Structures are given as structure tokens and as C-alpha cells.
CSV table of C-alpha atoms in Angstrom, one decimal:
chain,number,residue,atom,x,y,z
S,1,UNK,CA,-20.4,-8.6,-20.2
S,2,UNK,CA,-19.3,-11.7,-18.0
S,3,UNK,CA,-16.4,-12.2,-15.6
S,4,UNK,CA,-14.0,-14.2,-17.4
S,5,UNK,CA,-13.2,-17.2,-15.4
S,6,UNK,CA,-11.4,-18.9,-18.3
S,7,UNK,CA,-8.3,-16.8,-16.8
S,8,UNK,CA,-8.5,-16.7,-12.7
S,9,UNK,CA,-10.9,-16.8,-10.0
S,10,UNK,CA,-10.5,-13.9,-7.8
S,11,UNK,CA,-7.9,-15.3,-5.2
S,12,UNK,CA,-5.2,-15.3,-7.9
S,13,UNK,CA,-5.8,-12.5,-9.9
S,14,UNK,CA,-3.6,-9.4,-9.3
S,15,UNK,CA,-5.3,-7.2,-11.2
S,16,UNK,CA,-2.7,-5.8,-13.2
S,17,UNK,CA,-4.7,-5.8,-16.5
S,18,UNK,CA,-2.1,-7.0,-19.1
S,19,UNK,CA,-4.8,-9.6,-19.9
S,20,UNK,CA,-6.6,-6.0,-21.2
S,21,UNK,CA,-4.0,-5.3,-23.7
S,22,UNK,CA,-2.7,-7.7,-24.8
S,23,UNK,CA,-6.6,-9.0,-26.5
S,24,UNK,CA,-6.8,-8.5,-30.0
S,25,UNK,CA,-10.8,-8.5,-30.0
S,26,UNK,CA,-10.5,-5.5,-27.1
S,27,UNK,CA,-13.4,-8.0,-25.5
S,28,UNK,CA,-11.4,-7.7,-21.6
S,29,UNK,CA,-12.2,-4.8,-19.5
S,30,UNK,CA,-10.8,-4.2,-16.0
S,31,UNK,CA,-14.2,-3.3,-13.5
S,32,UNK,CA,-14.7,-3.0,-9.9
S,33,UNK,CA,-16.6,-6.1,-8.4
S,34,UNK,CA,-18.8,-6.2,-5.6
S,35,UNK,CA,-16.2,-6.0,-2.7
S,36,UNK,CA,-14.2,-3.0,-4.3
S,37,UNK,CA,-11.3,-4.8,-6.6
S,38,UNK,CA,-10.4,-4.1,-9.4
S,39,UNK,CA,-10.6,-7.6,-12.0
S,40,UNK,CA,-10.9,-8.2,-15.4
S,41,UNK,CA,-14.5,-8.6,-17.3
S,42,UNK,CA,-14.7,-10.7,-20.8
S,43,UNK,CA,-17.3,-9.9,-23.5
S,44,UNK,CA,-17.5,-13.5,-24.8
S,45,UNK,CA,-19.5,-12.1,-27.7
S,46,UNK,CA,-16.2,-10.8,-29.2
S,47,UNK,CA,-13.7,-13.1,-27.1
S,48,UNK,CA,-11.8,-15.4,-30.4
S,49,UNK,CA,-10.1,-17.7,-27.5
S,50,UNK,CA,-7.1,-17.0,-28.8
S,51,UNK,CA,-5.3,-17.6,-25.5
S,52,UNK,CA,-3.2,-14.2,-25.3
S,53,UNK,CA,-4.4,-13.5,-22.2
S,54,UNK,CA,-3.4,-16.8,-19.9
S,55,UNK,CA,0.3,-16.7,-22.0
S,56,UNK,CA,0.6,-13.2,-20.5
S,57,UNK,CA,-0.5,-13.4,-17.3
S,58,UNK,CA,2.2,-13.4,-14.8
S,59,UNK,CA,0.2,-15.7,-12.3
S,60,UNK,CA,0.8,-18.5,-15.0
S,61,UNK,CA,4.2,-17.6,-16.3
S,62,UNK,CA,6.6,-16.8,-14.0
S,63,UNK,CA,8.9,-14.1,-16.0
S,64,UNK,CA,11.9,-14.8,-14.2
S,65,UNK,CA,14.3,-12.4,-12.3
S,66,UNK,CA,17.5,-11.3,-13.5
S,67,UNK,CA,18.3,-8.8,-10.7
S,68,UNK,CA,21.1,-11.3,-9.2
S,69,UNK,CA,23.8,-8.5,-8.9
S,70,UNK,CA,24.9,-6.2,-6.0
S,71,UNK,CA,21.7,-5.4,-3.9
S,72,UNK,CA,22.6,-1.7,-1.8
S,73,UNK,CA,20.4,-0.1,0.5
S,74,UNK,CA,19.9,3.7,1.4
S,75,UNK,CA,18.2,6.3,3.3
S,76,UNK,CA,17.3,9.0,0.9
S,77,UNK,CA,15.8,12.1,1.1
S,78,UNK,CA,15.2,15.5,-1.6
S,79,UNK,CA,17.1,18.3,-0.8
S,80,UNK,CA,14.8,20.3,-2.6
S,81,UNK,CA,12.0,21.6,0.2
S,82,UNK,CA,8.8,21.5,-1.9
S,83,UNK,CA,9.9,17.9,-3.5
S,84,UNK,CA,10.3,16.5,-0.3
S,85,UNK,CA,7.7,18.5,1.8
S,86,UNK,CA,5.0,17.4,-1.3
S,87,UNK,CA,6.3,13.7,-0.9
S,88,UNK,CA,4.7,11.0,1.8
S,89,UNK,CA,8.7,10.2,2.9
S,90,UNK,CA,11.7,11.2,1.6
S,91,UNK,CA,10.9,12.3,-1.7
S,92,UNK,CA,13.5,9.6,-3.5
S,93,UNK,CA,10.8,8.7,-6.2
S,94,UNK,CA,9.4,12.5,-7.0
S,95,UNK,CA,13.2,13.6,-7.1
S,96,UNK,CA,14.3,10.9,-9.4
S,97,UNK,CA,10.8,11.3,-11.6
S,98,UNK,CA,12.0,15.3,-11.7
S,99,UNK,CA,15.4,15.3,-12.4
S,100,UNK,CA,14.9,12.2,-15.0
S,101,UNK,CA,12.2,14.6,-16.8
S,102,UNK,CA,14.7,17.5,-16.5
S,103,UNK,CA,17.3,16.5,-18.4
S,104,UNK,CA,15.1,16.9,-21.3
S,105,UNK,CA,14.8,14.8,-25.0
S,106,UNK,CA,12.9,12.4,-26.0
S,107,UNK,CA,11.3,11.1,-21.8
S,108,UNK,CA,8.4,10.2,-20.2
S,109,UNK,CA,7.8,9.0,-16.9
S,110,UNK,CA,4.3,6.3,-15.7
S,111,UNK,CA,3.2,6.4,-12.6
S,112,UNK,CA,-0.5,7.0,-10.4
S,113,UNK,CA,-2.0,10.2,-11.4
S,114,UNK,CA,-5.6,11.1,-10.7
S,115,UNK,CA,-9.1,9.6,-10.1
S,116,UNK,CA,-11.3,9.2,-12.7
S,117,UNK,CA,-15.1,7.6,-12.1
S,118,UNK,CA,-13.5,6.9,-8.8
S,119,UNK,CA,-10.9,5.0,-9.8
S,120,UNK,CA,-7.3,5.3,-9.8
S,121,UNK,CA,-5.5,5.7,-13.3
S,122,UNK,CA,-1.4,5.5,-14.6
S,123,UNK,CA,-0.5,8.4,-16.8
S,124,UNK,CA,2.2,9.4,-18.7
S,125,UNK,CA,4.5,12.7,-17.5
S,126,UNK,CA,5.8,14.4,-20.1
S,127,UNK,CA,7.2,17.8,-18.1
S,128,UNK,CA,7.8,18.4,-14.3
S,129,UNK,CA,4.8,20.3,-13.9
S,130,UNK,CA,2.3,17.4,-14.9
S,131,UNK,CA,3.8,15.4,-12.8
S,132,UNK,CA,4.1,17.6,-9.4
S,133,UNK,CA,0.2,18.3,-9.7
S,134,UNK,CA,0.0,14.3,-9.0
S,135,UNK,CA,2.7,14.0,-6.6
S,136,UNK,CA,2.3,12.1,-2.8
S,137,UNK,CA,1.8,8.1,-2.1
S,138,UNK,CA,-1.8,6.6,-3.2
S,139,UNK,CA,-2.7,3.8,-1.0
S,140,UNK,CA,-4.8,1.6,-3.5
S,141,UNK,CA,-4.1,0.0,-6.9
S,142,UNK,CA,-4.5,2.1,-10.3
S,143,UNK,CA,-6.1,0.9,-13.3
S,144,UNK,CA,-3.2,-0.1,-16.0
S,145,UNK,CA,-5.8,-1.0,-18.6
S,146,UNK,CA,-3.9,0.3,-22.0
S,147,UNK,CA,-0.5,1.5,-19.6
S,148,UNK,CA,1.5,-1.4,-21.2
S,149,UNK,CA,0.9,-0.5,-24.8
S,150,UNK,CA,1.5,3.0,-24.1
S,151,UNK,CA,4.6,2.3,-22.5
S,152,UNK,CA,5.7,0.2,-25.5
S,153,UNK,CA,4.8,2.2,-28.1
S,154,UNK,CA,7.2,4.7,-26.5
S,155,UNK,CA,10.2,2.7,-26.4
S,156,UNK,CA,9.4,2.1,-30.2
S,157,UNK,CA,9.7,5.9,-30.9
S,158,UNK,CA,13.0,5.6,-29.0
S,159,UNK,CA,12.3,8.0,-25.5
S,160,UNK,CA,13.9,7.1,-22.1
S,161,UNK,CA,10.8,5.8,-20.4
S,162,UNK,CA,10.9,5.5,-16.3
S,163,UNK,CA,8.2,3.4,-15.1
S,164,UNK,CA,6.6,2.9,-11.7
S,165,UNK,CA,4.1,0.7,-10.3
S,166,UNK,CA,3.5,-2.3,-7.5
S,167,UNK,CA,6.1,-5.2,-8.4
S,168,UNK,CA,2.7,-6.9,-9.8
S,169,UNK,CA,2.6,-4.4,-11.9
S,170,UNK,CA,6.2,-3.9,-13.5
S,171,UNK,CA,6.7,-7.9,-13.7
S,172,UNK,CA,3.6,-7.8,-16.0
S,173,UNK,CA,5.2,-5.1,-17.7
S,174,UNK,CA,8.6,-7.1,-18.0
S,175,UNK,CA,6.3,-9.9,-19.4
S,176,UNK,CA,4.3,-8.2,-21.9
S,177,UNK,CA,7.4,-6.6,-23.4
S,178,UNK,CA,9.3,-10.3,-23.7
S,179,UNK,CA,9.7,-10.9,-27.7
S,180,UNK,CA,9.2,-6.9,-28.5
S,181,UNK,CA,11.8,-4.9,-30.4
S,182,UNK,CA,12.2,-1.4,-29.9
S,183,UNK,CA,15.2,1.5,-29.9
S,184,UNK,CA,14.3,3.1,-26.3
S,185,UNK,CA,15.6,2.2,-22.8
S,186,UNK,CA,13.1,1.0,-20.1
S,187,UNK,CA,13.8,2.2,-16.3
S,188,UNK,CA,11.6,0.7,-13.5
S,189,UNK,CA,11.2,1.4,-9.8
S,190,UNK,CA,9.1,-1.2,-7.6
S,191,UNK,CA,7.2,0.4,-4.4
S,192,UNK,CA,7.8,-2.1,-1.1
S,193,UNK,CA,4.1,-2.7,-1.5
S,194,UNK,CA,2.1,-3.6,1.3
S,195,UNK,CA,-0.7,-4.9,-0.8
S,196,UNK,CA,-3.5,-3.2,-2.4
S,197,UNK,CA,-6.7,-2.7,-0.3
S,198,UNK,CA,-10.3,-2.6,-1.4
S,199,UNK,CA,-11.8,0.5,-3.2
S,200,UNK,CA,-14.3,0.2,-0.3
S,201,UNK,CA,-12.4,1.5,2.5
S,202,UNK,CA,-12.3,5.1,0.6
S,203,UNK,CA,-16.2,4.8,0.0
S,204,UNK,CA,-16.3,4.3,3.6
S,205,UNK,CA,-14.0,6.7,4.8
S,206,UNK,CA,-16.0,9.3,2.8
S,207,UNK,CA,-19.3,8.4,4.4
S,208,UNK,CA,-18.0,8.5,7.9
S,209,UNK,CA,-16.4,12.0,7.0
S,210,UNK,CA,-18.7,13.4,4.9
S,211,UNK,CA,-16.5,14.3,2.0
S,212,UNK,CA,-13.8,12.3,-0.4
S,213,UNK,CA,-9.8,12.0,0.4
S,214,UNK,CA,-8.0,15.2,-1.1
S,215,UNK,CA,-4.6,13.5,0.3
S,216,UNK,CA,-3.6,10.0,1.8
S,217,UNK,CA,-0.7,11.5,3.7
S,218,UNK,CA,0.1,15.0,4.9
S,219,UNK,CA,3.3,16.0,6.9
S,220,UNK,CA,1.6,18.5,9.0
S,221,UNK,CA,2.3,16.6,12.2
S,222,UNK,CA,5.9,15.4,11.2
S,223,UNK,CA,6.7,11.9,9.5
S,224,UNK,CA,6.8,8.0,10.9
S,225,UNK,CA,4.6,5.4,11.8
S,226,UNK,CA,2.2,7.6,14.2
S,227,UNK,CA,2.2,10.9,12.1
S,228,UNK,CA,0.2,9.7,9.0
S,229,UNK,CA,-2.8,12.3,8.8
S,230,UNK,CA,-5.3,11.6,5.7
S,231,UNK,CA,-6.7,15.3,4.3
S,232,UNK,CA,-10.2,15.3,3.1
S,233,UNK,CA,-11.8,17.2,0.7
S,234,UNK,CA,-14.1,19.5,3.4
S,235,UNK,CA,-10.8,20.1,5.0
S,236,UNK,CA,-11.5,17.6,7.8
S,237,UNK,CA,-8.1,16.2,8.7
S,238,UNK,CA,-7.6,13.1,11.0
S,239,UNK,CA,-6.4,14.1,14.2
S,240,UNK,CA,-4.6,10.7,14.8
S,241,UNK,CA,-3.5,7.9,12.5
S,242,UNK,CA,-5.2,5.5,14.7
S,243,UNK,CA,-8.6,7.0,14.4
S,244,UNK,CA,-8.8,6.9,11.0
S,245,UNK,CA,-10.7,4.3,9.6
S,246,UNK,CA,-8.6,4.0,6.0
S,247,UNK,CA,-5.6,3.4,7.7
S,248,UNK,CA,-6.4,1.4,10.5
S,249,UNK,CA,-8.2,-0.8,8.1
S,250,UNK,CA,-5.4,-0.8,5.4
S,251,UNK,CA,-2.9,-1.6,7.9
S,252,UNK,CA,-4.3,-4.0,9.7
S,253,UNK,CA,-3.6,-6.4,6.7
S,254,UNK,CA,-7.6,-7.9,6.8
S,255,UNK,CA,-8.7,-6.0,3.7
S,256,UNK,CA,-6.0,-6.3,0.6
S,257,UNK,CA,-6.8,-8.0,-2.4
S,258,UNK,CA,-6.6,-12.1,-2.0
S,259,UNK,CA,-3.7,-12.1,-4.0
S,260,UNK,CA,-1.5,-10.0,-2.1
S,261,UNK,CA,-1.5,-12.7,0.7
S,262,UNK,CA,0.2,-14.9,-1.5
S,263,UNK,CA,2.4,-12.9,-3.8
S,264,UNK,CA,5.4,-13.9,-5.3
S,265,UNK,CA,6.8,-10.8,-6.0
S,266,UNK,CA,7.3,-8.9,-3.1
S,267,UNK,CA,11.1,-10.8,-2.4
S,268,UNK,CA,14.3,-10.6,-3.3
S,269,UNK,CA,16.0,-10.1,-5.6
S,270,UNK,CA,13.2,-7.5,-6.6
S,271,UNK,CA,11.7,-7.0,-9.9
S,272,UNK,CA,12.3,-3.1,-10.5
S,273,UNK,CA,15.4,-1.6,-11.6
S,274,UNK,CA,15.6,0.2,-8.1
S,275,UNK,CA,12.8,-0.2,-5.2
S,276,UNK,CA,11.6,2.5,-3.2
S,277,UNK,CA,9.6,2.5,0.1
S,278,UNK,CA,9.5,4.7,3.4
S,279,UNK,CA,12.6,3.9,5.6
S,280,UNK,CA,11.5,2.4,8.7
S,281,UNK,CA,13.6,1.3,11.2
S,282,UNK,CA,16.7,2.3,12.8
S,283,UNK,CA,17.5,6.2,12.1
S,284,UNK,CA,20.0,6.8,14.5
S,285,UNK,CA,22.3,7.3,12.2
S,286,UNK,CA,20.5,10.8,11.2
S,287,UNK,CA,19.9,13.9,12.5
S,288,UNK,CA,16.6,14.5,14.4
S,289,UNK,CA,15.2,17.7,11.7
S,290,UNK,CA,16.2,15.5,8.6
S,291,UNK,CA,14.2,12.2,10.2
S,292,UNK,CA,11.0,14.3,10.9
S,293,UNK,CA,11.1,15.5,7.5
S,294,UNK,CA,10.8,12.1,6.2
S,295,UNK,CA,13.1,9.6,4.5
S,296,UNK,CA,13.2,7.0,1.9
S,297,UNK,CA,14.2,3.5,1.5
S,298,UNK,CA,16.0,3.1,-1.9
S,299,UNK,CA,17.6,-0.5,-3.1
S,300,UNK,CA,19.9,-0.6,-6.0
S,301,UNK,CA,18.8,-3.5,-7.6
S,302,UNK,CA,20.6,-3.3,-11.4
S,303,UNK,CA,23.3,-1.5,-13.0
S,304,UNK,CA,20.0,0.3,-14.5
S,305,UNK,CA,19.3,1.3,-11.2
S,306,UNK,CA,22.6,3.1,-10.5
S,307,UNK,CA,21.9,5.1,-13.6
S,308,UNK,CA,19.1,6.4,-12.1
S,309,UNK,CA,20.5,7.1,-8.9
S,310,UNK,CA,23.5,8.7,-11.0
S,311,UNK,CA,20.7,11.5,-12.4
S,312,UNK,CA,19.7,13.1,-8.8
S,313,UNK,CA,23.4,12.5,-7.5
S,314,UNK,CA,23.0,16.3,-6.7
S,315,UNK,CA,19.6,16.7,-5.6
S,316,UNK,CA,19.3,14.0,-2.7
S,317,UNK,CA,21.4,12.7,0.4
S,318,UNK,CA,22.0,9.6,-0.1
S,319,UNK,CA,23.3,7.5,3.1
S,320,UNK,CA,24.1,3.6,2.5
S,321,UNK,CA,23.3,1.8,4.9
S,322,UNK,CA,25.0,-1.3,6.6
S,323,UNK,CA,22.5,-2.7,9.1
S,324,UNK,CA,20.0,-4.7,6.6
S,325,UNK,CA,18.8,-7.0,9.0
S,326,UNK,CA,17.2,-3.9,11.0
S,327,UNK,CA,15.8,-2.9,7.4
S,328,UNK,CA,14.4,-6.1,6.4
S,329,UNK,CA,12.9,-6.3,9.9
S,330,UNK,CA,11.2,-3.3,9.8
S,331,UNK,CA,10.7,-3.5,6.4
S,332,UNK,CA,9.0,-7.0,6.1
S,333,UNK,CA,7.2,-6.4,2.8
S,334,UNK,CA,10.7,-5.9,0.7
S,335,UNK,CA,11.2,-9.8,1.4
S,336,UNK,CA,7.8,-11.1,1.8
S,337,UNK,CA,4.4,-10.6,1.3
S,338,UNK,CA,1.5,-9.6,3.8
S,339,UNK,CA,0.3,-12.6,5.3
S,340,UNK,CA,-3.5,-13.1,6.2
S,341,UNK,CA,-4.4,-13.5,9.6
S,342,UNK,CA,-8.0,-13.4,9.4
S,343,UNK,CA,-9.7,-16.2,7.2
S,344,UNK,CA,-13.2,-13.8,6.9
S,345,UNK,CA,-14.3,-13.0,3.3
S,346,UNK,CA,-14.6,-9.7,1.8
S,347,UNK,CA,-18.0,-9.2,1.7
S,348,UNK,CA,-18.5,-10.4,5.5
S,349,UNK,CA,-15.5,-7.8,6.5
S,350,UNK,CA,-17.0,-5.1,4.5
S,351,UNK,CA,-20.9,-5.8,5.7
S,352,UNK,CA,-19.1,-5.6,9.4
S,353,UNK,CA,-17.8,-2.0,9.0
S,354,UNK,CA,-21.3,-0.6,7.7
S,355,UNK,CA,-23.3,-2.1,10.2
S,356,UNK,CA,-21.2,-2.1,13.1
S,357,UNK,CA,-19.9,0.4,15.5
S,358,UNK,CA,-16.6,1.6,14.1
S,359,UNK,CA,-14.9,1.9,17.2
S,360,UNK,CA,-16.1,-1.6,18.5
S,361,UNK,CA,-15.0,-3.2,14.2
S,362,UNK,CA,-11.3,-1.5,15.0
S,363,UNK,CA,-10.6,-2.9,18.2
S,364,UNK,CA,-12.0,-6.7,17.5
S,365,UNK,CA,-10.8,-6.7,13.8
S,366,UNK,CA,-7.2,-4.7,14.2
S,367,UNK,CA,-6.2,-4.2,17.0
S,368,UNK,CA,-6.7,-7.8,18.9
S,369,UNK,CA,-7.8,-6.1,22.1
S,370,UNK,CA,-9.9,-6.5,24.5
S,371,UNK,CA,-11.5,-4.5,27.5
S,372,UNK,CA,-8.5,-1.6,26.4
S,373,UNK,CA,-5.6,-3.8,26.8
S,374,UNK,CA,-3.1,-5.5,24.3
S,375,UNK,CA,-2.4,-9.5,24.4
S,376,UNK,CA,0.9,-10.7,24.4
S,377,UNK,CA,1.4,-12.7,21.1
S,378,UNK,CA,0.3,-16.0,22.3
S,379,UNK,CA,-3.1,-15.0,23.5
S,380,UNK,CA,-3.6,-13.0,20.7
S,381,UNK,CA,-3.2,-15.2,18.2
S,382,UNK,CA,-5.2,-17.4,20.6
S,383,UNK,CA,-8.3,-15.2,20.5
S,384,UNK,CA,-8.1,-14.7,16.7
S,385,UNK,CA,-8.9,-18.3,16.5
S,386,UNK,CA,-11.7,-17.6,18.5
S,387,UNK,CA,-12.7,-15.0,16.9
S,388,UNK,CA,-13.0,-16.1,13.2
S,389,UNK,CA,-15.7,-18.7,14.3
S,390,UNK,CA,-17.3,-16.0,16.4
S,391,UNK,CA,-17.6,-13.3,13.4
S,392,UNK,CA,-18.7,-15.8,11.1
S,393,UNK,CA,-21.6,-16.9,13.1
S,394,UNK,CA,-22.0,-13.1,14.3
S,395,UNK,CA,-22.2,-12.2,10.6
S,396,UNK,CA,-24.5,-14.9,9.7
S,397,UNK,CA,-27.0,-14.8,12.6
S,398,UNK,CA,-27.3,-11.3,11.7
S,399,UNK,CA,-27.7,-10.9,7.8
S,400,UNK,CA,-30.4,-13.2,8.5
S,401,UNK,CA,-32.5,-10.6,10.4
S,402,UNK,CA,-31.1,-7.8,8.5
């Protein structure tokens, strides 16, 4: 096997293996490289250089956007306890994914399910139960090698399929089903993606833990910003978000795949059918019990959308709100995409965390502070300058004497 540069290099590739179906000779395979991505692998032996995979990758053809109609933003939240207590915010996804499942016939619903050879995977959710054993938020990017022909080979037998993924990931999706006849109906919901971070960070967390992640997210000290808790397998559970080292390196926007930094499709109008994130920003307009409790951001996107919406009428609150500039600017990644603020490679980030004090990596790579206080914005983004040289030379002095 060789890495197929015939498609991408690695700074454009999104990963969101459509290239994998779509090749008659099954020669492409979807891998993890050396910095924890996930990219796509060509057997050249068997490749017929057909071309399938460039005309369906959505980095070379942009499929377009037909969500031009009346965009609507809510708060939304289960009001079924276990949906929304099992959910990372309000539940809005789980609930519709439920109640779309319940109404029985011919439906299926995509979306993350488990691990397999550590590696995250789509499947398909024929009943509630499947699909509750999988429920909560997973904070890096599943595997969709053969998702796309499963999806369409669905809509040919005619079922209601609901899909979900990262807008990479239903654009491709939109793409690969361009030119396809079939008697089912397509629903898809976007996640307000922050970007997809390396595979790495998990190995790592589990080395400085001792044990894998059971859960990204628990609810055990509320919800918001500062509440996020990560549950791991030896029942070690982070005592603050900020001291965990999956989070504070997720967030701090230094470790997501290349292409995130530049991707076209976290904007508006958005690419799903509805998009769904956690609602942060301005709550006042809620009481105090239903805030802690956790609540999504929903945006109606299509008259699709409002059909799904139409399906849980009677199992959420649904609260529209009015203020979307506090929602965009609290909500940055529904508009745009995560920008990069430190120009360090992957392998020289990754090399820093397993040979460095963590403590020391947080505070110089995240958190821009220094001697335990924060910079205003103008020395800070000061001393990042500064400090990009200074890493690089740090990293090179030292992996020669390493």
C-alpha cells in the first residue's frame, strides 16, 4: 500500500473517505498516519486511474448549496429525562434520531457509533435501542469508509433515511449521491463542528490516565463551558475541564486536522437539512434548572428541516430565538471555521506533549500565559509570534539530543 498523492496532500484532505467508495478496484483505504488522521491509502497495484475519486472529492468540486431559504435559530432541549440527561447538551439530535426511528416503517438513522481497532465508525440505527447504547457527543472524526454506499443503497429500497455527520461529511454525501436515482427521502443534520482533532490526543489522554475514555462528556457537574468532565474507563473522572489534557488540547484549536483551518463548509447557509450544536451564549431568556441541564442550538435550514422538527414537536421545548448576533458570536464555528494560530507541525506539537511537562505544554501552547497571568490580546498575540520561533528551535535543538 502507498499514500495516494494523485488526490491531496494532507493539508487539503478532509478525510471524509468518499474517495473509498466511490473506486471500482476497492484499491483506496482510509488509515491513520503518523500524527493520528485519518487519510486515504491507494493500492496502486489495483488502482485503474479511472479518476472517480478526484471527480468526487468535495475539495475539487464544490457541490453547491441550495439552503438559500429562511434560516431560524432555537434553543432546544428533550423533555424526556434520560434523552437529555444521556445527551452532551440539550438532547435536540438524540430526540429527533428517537422520535424519527419511532414512528416506525421502512427508517434508518447514520450517525457515530462505537470504536473499533481504535477508531471511530458510522453505523446504521435501525430501532431506538441501538441507537441509545451509542448516544453522547464524540469529539473526533469517524471513519465513513463504505457509509455512503450504505446510505444509498437505502434510499434505493425506499426507507426514510436521517443522516448525521460534520458538514465535511454530509456535503460529500450530497456529492456522491449527485446523478443517483432512488424512491427514498434523504434528511441530514450538520454538527457546528469545531474541527476534528488528532487520534493522538485520546492515546495520550489514556497514558496520562492510565485507562481509555468511557465518555467525552458527563453532566455530573452540570452543563456549560466549565462543566465538561471526560469519564474514563478505570472510573477516573476529570475533576475540572481545564485539567484535562483532551480538552484543553482540542480546544485550544493547535491540534485539528490541517484542513479544518481552512474549511469551506462550516458557513452559512449550512449544508445539513437542520444544524445542531450546544447553545452558547446568551440564556437569559431561560430558567436557571432548564440551562444547567443543558441546551441545544438547532438552525432550520430547509423546508426538510422543518419536517424534522415537525416529528419531536411533542417531545422538546423549542424557543426561537431573536438575538443571532449573540449566537453567531458565541457560536463562531456556525459561520466560520477554526482558524490556526500556531504555524507548528503536527508531529513537533505531538513530540511536545510526550516529552514535556504537561502542565508547562498547557500553559505555553493554550493558554498564552505566562508566570500565572493572562495577556491582554495584543501581547498575546505578541508572544505567539515569539513563541513559534522559540518552539521550533526548542523542538529541534532537542530531537537532536533525544
Amino acid at each position: 500500500m502507498k499514500k495516494n498523492r494523485s488526490i491531496l496532500g494532507k493539508k487539503k484532505c478532509y478525510g471524509c473517505a468518499a474517495c473509498v467508495d466511490v473506486c471500482p478496484s476497492n484499491a483506496i483505504e482510509l488509515k491513520l498516519d503518523e500524527n493520528g488522521f485519518l487519510q486515504p491509502q491507494i493500492d496502486l497495484s489495483v488502482c485503474l486511474n479511472c479518476g472517480l475519486c478526484s471527480r468526487f472529492c468535495i475539495e475539487q468540486k464544490d457541490v453547491g448549496l441550495s439552503n438559500e431559504g429562511v434560516l431560524r435559530m432555537y434553543a432546544v432541549w428533550s423533555l424526556e429525562p434520560e434523552v437529555r440527561e444521556g445527551s452532551a447538551s440539550g438532547g435536540a439530535f438524540s430526540q429527533i434520531a428517537i422520535s424519527f426511528l419511532r414512528k416506525g416503517g421502512r427508517r434508518v438513522v447514520f450517525a457515530v457509533g462505537h470504536f473499533e481497532s481504535d477508531v471511530l465508525h458510522h453505523e446504521m440505527f435501525f430501532n431506538e435501542c441501538d441507537f441509545v447504547r451509542w448516544q453522547n457527543s464524540k469529539y473526533v472524526q469517524s471513519d465513513m469508509s463504505g457509509t455512503y454506499k450504505k446510505v444509498y443503497n437505502k434510499l434505493k429500497d425506499g426507507y426514510l433515511v436521517l443522516f448525521s455527520g460534520t458538514p465535511c461529511q454530509v456535503s460529500a454525501l450530497n456529492l456522491y449521491l449527485i446523478g443517483k436515482s432512488y424512491d427514498g427521502t434523504l434528511f441530514t443534520i450538520d454538527i457546528v463542528c469545531h474541527g476534528v482533532p488528532s487520534y493522538k490526543l485520546i492515546e495520550m489522554s489514556s497514558r496520562l490516565t492510565g485507562s481509555s475514555i468511557s465518555k467525552f462528556r458527563t453532566k455530573d457537574a452540570g452543563w456549560g463551558l466549565e462543566a465538561k468532565r471526560v469519564v474514563y474507563k478505570n472510573g477516573v473522572v476529570s475533576k475540572k475541564h481545564s485539567d484535562d489534557v483532551f480538552y484543553l488540547m482540542f480546544e485550544s484549536d493547535r491540534f485539528l486536522r490541517k484542513s479544518c483551518y481552512t474549511c469551506p463548509f462550516s458557513r452559512l447557509p449550512r449544508v445539513g437539512d437542520l444544524s445542531i450544536g450546544d447553545y452558547w451564549g446568551d440564556l437569559s431568556f431561560l430558567k436557571k434548572e432548564d440551562v444547567e441541564k443543558g441546551v441545544s442550538l438547532v438552525l432550520r435550514n430547509t423546508e426538510k428541516g422543518d419536517r424534522l422538527l415537525a416529528i419531536v414537536e411533542h417531545s422538546i421545548n423549542k424557543i426561537e430565538t431573536r438575538n443571532i448576533e449573540d449566537v453567531l458570536l458565541n457560536n463562531p464555528n456556525v459561520f466560520t471555521n477554526s482558524s490556526e494560530l500556531a504555524e507548528i507541525s503536527d508531529s513537533d506539537k505531538l513530540w511536545l506533549i510526550k516529552y514535556f511537562d504537561f502542565r508547562y505544554v498547557r500553559e505555553f501552547l493554550v493558554f498564552g500565559k505566562i508566570g500565572g497571568y493572562f495577556l491582554n490580546s495584543k501581547k498575546r498575540n505578541r508572544l505567539i509570534q515569539q513563541k513559534r520561533t522559540r518552539v521550533k528551535d526548542m523542538v529541534s535543538n532537542m530531537k537532536s539530543v533525544l
